[in-house]
mmCIF file of C-alpha atoms (C1' of nucleotides) in Angstrom:
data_model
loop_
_atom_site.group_PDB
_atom_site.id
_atom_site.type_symbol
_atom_site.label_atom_id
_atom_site.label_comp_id
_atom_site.label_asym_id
_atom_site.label_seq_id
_atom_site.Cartn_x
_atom_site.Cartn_y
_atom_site.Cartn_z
ATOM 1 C CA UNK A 22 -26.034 93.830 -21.348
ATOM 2 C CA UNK A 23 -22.821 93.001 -24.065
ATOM 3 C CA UNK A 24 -19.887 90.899 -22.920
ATOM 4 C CA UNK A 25 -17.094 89.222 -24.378
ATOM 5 C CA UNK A 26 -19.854 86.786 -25.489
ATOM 6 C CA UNK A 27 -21.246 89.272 -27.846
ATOM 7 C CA UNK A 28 -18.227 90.703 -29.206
ATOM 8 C CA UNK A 29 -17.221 86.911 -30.016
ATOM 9 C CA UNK A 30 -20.688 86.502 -31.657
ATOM 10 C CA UNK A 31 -20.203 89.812 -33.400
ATOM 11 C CA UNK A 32 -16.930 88.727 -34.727
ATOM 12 C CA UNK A 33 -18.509 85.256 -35.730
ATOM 13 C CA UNK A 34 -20.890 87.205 -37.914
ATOM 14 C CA UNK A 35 -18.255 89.735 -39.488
ATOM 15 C CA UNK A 36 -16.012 86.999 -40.219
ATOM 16 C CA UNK A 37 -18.353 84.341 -41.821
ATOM 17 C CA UNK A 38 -20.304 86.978 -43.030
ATOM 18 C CA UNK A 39 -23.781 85.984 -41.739
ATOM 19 C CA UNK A 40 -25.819 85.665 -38.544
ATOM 20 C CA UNK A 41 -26.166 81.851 -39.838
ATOM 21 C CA UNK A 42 -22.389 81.048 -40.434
ATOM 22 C CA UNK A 43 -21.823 82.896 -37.131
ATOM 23 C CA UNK A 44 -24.764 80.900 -35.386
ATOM 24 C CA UNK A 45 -22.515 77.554 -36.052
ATOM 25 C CA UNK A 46 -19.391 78.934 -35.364
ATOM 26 C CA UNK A 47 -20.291 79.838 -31.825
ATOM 27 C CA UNK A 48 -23.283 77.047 -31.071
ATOM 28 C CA UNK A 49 -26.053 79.360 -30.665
ATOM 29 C CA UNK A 50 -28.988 79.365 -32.602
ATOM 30 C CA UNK A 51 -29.509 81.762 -35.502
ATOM 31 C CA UNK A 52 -32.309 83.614 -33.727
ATOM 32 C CA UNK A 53 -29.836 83.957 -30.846
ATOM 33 C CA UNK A 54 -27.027 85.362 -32.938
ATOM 34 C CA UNK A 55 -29.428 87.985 -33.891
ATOM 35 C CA UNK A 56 -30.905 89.266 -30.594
ATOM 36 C CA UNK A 57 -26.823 89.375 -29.533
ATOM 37 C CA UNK A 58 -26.315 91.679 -32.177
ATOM 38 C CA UNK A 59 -29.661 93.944 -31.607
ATOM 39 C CA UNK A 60 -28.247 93.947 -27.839
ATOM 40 C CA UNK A 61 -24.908 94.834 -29.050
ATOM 41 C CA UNK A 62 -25.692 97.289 -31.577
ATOM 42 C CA UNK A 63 -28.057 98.838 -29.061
ATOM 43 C CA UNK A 64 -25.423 99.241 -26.550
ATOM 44 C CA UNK A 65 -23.290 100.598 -28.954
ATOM 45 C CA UNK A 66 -25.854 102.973 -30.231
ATOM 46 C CA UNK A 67 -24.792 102.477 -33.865
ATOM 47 C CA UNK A 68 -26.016 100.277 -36.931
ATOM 48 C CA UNK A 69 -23.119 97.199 -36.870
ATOM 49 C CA UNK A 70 -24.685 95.361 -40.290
ATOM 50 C CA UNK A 71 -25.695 96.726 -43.433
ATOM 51 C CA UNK A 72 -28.471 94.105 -44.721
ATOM 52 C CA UNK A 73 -29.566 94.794 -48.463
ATOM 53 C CA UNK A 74 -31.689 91.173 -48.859
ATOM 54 C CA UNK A 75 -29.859 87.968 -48.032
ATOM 55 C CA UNK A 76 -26.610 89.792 -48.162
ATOM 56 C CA UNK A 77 -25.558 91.528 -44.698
ATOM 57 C CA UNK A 78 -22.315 93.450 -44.915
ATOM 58 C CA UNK A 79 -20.614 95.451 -41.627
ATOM 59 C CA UNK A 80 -21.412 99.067 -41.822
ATOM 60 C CA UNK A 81 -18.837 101.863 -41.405
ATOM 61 C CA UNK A 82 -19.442 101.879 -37.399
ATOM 62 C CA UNK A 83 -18.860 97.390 -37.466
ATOM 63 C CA UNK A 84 -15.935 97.790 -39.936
ATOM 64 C CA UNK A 85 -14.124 100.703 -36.976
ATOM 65 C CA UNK A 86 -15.620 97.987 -33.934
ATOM 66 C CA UNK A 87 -14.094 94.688 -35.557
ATOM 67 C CA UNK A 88 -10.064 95.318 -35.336
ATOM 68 C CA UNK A 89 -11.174 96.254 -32.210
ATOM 69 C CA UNK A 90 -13.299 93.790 -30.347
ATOM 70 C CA UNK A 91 -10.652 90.718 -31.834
ATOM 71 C CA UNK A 92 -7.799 92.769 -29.927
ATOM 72 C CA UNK A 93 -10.041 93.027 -26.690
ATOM 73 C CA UNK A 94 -10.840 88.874 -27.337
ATOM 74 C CA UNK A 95 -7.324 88.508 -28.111
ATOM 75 C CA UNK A 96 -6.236 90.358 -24.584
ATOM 76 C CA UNK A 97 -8.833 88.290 -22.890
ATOM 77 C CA UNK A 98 -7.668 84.872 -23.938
ATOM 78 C CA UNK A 99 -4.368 86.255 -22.920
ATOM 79 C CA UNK A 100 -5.656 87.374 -19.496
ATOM 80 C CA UNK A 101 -7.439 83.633 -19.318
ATOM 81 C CA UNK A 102 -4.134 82.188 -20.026
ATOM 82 C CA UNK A 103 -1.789 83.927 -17.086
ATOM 83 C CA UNK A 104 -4.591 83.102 -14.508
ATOM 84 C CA UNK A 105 -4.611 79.421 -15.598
ATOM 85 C CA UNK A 106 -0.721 79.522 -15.457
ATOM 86 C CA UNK A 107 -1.110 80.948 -12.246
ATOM 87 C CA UNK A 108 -2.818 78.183 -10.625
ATOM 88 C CA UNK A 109 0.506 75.914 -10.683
ATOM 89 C CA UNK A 110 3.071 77.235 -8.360
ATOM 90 C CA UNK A 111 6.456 76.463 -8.609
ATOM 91 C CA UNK A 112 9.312 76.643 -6.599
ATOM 92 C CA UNK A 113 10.932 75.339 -3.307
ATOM 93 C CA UNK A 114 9.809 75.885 0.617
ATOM 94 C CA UNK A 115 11.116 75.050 3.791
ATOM 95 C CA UNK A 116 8.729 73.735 5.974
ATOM 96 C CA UNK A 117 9.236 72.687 9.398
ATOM 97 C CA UNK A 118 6.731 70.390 11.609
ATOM 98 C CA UNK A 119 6.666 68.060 15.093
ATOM 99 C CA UNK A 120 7.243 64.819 14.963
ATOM 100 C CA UNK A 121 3.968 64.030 15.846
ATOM 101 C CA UNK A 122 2.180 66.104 13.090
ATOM 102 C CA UNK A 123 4.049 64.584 10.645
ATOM 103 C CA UNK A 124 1.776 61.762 9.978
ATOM 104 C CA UNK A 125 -0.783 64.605 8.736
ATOM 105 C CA UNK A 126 1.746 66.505 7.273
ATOM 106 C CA UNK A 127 2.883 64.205 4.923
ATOM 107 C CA UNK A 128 -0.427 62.961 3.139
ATOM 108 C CA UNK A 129 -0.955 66.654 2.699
ATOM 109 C CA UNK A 130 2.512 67.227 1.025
ATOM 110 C CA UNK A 131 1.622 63.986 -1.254
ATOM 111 C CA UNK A 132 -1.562 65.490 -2.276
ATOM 112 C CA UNK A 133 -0.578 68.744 -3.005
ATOM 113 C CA UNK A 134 2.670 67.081 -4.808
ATOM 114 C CA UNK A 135 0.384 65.509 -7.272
ATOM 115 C CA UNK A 136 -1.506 69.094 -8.144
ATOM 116 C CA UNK A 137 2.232 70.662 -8.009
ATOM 117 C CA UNK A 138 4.766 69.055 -9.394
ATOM 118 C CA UNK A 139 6.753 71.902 -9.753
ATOM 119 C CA UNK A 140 6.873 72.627 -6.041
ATOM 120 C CA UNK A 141 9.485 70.984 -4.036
ATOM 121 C CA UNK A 142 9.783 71.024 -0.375
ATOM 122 C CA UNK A 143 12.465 70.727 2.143
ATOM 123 C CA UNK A 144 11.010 69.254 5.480
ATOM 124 C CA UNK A 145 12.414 69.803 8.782
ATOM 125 C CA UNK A 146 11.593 68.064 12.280
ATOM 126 C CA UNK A 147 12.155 70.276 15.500
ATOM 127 C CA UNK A 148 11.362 70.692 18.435
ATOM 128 C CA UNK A 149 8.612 73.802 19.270
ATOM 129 C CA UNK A 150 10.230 76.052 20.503
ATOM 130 C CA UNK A 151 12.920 76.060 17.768
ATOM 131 C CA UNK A 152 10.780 75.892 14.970
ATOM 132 C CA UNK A 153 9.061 78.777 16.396
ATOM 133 C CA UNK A 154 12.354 80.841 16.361
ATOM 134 C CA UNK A 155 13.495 79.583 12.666
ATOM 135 C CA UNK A 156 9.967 80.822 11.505
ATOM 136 C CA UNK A 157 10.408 84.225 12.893
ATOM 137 C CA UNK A 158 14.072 84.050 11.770
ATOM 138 C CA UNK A 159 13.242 83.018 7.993
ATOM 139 C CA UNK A 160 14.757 80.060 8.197
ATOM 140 C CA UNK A 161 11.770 78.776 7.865
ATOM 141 C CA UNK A 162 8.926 79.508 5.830
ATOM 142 C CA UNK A 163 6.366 77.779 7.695
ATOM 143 C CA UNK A 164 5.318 75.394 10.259
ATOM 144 C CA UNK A 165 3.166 73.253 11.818
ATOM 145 C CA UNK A 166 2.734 73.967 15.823
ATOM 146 C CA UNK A 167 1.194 73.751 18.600
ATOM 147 C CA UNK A 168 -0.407 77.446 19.503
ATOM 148 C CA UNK A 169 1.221 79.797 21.695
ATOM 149 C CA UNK A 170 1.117 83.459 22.503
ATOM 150 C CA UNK A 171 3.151 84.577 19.333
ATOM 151 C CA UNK A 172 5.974 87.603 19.389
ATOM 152 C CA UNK A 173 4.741 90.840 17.633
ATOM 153 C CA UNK A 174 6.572 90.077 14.078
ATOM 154 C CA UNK A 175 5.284 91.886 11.067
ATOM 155 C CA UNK A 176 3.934 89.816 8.659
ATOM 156 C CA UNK A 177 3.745 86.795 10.756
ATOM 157 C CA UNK A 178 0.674 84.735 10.621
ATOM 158 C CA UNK A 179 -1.314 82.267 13.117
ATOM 159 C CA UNK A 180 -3.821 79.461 11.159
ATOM 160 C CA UNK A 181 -5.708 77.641 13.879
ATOM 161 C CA UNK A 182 -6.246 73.825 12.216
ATOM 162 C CA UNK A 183 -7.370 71.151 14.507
ATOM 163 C CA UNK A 184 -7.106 70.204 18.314
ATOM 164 C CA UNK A 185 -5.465 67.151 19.545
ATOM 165 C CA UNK A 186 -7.406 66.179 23.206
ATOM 166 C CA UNK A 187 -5.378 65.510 25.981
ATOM 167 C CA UNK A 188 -5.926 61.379 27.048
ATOM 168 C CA UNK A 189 -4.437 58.625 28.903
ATOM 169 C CA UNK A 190 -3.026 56.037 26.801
ATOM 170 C CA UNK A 191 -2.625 52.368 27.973
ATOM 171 C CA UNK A 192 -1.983 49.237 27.006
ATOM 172 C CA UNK A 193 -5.255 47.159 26.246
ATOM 173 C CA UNK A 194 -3.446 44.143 28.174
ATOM 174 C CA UNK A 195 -3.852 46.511 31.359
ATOM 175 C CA UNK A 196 -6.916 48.304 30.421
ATOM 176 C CA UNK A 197 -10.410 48.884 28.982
ATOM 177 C CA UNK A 198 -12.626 51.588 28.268
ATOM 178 C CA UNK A 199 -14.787 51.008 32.304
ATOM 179 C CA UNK A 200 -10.741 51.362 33.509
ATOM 180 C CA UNK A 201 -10.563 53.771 35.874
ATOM 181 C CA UNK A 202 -7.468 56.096 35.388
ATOM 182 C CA UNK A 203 -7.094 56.793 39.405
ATOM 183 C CA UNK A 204 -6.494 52.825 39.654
ATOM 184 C CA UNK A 205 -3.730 52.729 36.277
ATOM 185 C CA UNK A 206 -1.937 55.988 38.181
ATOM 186 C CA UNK A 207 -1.527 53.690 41.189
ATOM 187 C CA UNK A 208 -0.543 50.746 39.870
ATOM 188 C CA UNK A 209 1.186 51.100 36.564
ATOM 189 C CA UNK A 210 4.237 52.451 35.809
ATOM 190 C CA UNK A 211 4.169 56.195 33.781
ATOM 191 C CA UNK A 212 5.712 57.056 30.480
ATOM 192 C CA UNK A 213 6.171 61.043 30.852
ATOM 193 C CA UNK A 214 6.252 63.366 28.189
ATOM 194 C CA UNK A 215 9.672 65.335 28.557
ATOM 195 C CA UNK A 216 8.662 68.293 30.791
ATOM 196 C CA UNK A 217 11.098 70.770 29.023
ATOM 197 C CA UNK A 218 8.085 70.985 26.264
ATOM 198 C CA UNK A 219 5.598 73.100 25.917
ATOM 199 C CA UNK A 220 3.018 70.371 25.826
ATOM 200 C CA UNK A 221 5.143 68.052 28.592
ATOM 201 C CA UNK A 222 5.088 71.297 31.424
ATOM 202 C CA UNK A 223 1.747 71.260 30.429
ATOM 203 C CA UNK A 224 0.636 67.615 31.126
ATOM 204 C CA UNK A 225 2.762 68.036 34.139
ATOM 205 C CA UNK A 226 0.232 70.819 35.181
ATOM 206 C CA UNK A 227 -3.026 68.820 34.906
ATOM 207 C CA UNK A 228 -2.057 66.101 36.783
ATOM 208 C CA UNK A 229 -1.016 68.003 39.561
ATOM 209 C CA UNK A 230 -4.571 70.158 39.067
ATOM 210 C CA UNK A 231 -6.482 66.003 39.019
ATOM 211 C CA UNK A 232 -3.930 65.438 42.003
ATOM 212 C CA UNK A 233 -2.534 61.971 40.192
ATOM 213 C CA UNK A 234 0.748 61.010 41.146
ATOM 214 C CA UNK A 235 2.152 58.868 38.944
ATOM 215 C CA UNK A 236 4.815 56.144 39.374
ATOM 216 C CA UNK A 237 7.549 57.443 37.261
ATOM 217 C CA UNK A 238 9.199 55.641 34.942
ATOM 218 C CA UNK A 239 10.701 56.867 32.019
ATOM 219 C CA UNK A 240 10.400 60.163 30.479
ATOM 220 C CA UNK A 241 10.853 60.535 26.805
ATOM 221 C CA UNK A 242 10.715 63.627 24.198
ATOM 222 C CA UNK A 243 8.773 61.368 21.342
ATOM 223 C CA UNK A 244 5.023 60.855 21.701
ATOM 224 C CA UNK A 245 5.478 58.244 18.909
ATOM 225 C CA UNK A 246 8.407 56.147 20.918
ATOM 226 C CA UNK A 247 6.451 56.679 24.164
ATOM 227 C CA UNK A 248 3.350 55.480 21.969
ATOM 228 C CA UNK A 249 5.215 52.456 20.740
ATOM 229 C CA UNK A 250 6.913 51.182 24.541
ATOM 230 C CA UNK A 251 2.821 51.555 25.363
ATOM 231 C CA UNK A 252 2.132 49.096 22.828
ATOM 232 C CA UNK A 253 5.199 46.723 24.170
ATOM 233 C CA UNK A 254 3.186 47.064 27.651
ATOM 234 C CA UNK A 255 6.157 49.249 29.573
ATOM 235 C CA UNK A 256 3.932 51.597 30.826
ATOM 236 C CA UNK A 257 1.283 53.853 30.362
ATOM 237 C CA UNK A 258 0.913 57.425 29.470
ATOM 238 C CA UNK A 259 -0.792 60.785 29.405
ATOM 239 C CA UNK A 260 -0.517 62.608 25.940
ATOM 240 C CA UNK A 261 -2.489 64.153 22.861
ATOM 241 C CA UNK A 262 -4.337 62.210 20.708
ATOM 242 C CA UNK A 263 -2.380 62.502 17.596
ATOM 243 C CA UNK A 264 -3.733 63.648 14.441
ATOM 244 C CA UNK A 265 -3.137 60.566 11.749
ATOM 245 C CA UNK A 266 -2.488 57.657 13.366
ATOM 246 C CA UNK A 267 -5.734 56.384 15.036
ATOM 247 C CA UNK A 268 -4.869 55.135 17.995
ATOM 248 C CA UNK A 269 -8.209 54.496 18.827
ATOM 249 C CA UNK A 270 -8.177 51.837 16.340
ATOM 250 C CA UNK A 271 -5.595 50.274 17.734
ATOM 251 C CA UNK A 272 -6.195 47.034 19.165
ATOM 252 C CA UNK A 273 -2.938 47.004 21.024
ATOM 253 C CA UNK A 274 -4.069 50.294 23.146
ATOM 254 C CA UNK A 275 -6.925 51.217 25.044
ATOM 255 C CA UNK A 276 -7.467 55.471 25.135
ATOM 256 C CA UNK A 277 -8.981 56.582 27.993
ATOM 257 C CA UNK A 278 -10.462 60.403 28.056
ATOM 258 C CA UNK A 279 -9.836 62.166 31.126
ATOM 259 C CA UNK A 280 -12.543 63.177 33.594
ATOM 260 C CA UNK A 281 -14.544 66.576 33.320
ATOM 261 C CA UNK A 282 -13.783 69.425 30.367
ATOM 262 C CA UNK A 283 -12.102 67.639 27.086
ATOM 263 C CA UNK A 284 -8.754 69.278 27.367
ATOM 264 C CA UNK A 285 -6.948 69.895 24.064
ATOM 265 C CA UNK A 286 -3.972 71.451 22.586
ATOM 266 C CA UNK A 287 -4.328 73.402 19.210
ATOM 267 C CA UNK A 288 -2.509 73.071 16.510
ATOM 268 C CA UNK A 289 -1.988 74.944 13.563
ATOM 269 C CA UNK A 290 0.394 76.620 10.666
ATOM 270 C CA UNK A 291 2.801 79.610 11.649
ATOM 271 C CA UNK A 292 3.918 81.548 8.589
ATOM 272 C CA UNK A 293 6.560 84.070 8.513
ATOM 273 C CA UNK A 294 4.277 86.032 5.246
ATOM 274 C CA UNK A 295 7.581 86.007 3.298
ATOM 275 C CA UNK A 296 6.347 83.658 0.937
ATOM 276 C CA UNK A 297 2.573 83.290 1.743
ATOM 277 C CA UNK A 298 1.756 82.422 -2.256
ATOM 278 C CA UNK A 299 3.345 79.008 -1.632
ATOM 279 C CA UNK A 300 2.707 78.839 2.070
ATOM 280 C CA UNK A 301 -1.033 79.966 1.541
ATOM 281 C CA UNK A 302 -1.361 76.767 -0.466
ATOM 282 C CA UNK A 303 0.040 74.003 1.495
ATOM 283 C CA UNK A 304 -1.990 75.950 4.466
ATOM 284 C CA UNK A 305 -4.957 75.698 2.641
ATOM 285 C CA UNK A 306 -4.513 71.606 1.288
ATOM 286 C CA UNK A 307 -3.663 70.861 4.876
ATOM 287 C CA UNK A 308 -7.121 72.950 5.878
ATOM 288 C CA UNK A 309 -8.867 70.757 2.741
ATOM 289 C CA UNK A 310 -7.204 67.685 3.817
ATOM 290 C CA UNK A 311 -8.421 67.796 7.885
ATOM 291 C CA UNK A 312 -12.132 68.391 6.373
ATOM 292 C CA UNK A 313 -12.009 65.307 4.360
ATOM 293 C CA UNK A 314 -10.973 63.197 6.855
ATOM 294 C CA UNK A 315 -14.060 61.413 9.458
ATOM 295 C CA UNK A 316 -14.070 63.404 12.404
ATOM 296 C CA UNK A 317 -12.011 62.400 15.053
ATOM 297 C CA UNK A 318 -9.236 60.413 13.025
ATOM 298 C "C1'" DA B 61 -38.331 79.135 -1.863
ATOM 299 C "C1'" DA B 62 -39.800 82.816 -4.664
ATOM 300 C "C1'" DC B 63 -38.792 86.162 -7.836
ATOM 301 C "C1'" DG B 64 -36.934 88.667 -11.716
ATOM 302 C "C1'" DA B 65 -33.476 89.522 -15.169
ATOM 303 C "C1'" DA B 66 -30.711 87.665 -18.637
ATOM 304 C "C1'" DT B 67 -30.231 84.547 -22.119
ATOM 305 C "C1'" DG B 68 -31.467 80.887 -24.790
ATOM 306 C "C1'" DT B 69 -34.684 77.895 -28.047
ATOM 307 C "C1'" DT B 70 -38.683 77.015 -30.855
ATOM 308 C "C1'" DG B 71 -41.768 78.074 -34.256
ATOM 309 C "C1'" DC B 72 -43.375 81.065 -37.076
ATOM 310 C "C1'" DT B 73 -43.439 85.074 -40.733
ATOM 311 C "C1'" DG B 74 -41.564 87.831 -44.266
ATOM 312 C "C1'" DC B 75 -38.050 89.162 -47.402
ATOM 313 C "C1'" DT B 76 -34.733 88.257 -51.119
ATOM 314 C "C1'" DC B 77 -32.441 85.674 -54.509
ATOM 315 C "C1'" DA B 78 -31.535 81.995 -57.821
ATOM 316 C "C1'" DC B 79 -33.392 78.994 -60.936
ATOM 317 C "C1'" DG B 80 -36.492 76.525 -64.039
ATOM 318 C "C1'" DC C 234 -43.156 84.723 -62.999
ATOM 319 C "C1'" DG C 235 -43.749 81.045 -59.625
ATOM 320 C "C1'" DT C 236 -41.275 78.547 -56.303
ATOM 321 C "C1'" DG C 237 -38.006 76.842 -53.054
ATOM 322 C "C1'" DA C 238 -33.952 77.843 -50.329
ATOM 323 C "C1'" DG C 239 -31.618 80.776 -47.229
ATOM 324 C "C1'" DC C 240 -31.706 84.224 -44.019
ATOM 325 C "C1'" DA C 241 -33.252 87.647 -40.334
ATOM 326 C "C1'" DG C 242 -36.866 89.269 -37.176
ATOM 327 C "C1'" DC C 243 -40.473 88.570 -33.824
ATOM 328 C "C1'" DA C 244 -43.191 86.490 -30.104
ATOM 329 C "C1'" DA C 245 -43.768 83.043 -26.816
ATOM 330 C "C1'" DC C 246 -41.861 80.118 -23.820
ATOM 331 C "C1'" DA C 247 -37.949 77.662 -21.123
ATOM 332 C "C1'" DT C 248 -33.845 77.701 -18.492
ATOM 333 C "C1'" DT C 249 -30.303 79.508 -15.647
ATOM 334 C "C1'" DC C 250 -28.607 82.246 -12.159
ATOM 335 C "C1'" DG C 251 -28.284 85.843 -8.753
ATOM 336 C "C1'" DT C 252 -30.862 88.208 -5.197
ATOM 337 C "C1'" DT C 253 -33.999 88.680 -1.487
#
DNA sequence: AACGAATGTTGCTGCTCACG
DNA sequence: CGTGAGCAGCAACATTCGTT
């Protein structure tokens, strides 16, 4: 079977006017410069080389083949070029993200910064529910949230990425990993995740389902604030195990799963599909970028 | 993992040409 | 005319790669 190999080869051979010359051109062997150019001229059902002793000379049929195959090489190369081209993307994105997928976020955007420098990318922290709306809207042409049943928008797309389980988070002052959460709910005071959230109404739902009724304290809209007054020791909380920051290697707290099922929230990349080339990518480094880190960081 | 096709190398033979 | 150099062809074997 011929291929742009052979044609190369063939060219080789025209041009330097033996198999030998064409042999060390193209870092073959001589004997493999000639079974090329059996295969080729077999394939092409015609005689390519004239050979009258030592000298070879292209026959009528090579002399029509050679402007011919160094145009196709020539389109090739061309072809090779675009793709390569192709593989930088330029241009500038809006992206919008939570807070507390952020820390994940951002090494991605430094990664893919280094591969594309061209690319440039204005971030925006929301909320959920209006960085769902500004993706459907276009004001937005991506971001990273937590899943939800989506509104039938053409051209709107849902990428899964990783699950952030639901756990109690206290201070390692006022607990360790035998703790039992009943006692911390009964003697501690709770740091709430604002119920007006997706992922608040929801917390709010399992402790009424695990009947824990908690001694309210404060209740704040930023898992990393509510994170940091746990490490000061003002209370304790419920809320997902961010992505990022490794809590769980944080001597200052002491994460607690809750009894029965692991219960998780998902999150993932919402595209509007306006401008999936670019979004594609930064989906897929974030995608590369979760499977390189150890599990459950 | 086994298999087969494609493609390569190695080592040889034979032919031609230039030169003494 | 004999001989060595240069070249192509052939057969055997090795390697790579895709498929089953």
């Amino acid at each position: 079977m011929s291929s742009i190999r052979f044609l190369r080869t063939f060219v080789a051979a025209a041009r330097g006017g033996s198999f030998a010359a064409a042999a060390d051109q193209v870092a073959l062997t001589q004997a493999a410069v000639g079974q090329q150019m059996r295969a080729l001229e077999a394939e092409m059902k015609k005689t390519l080389f004239d050979k009258t002793g030592r000298t070879m000379v292209l026959s009528p049929a090579g002399h029509l083949l050679l402007p011919r195959a160094e145009e196709l090489l020539a389109q090739y190369e061309s072809m090779r070029r675009d793709l390569q081209d192709q593989r930088q993307i330029a241009g500038t994105i809006k992206l919008g993200s939570l807070i507390s997928a952020m820390g994940l976020l951002s090494s991605t955007l430094a990664q893919l910064k280094s591969l594309h420098p061209n690319l440039e990318v204005e971030l925006r922290v929301r909320e959920q529910t209006q960085l769902m709306q500004d993706v459907v809207s276009g004001e937005l042409d991506a971001a990273v949230v937590v899943e939800r049943q989506w509104p039938e928008v053409p051209g709107l797309l849902w990428t899964p990425c990783y699950d952030e389980t639901l756990t109690v988070i206290a201070n390692s002052g006022i607990a360790a990993p035998d703790t039992s959460i009943a006692s911390l709910f009964a003697s501690q005071p709770f740091i709430r995740f604002d119920r007006r959230t997706p992922t608040g109404a929801r917390i709010d739902r399992i402790l009424r389902r695990l009947q824990l009724v908690p001694k309210e304290f404060l209740e704040l809209n930023s898992l990393l604030a509510i994170a940091e007054l746990v490490r000061k020791n003002v209370g304790f909380t419920m809320a997902p195990l961010l992505k990022n920051f490794d809590w769980e290697s944080d001597p200052a707290l002491c994460v607690l799963q809750l009894p029965g099922r692991p219960i998780a929230r998902r999150l993932g990349m919402l595209e509007n599909g306006r401008r999936s080339h670019i979004t594609g990518v930064v989906r897929e480094e974030m995608l590369a970028h979760l499977r390189r880190m150890k599990p459950g960081s």
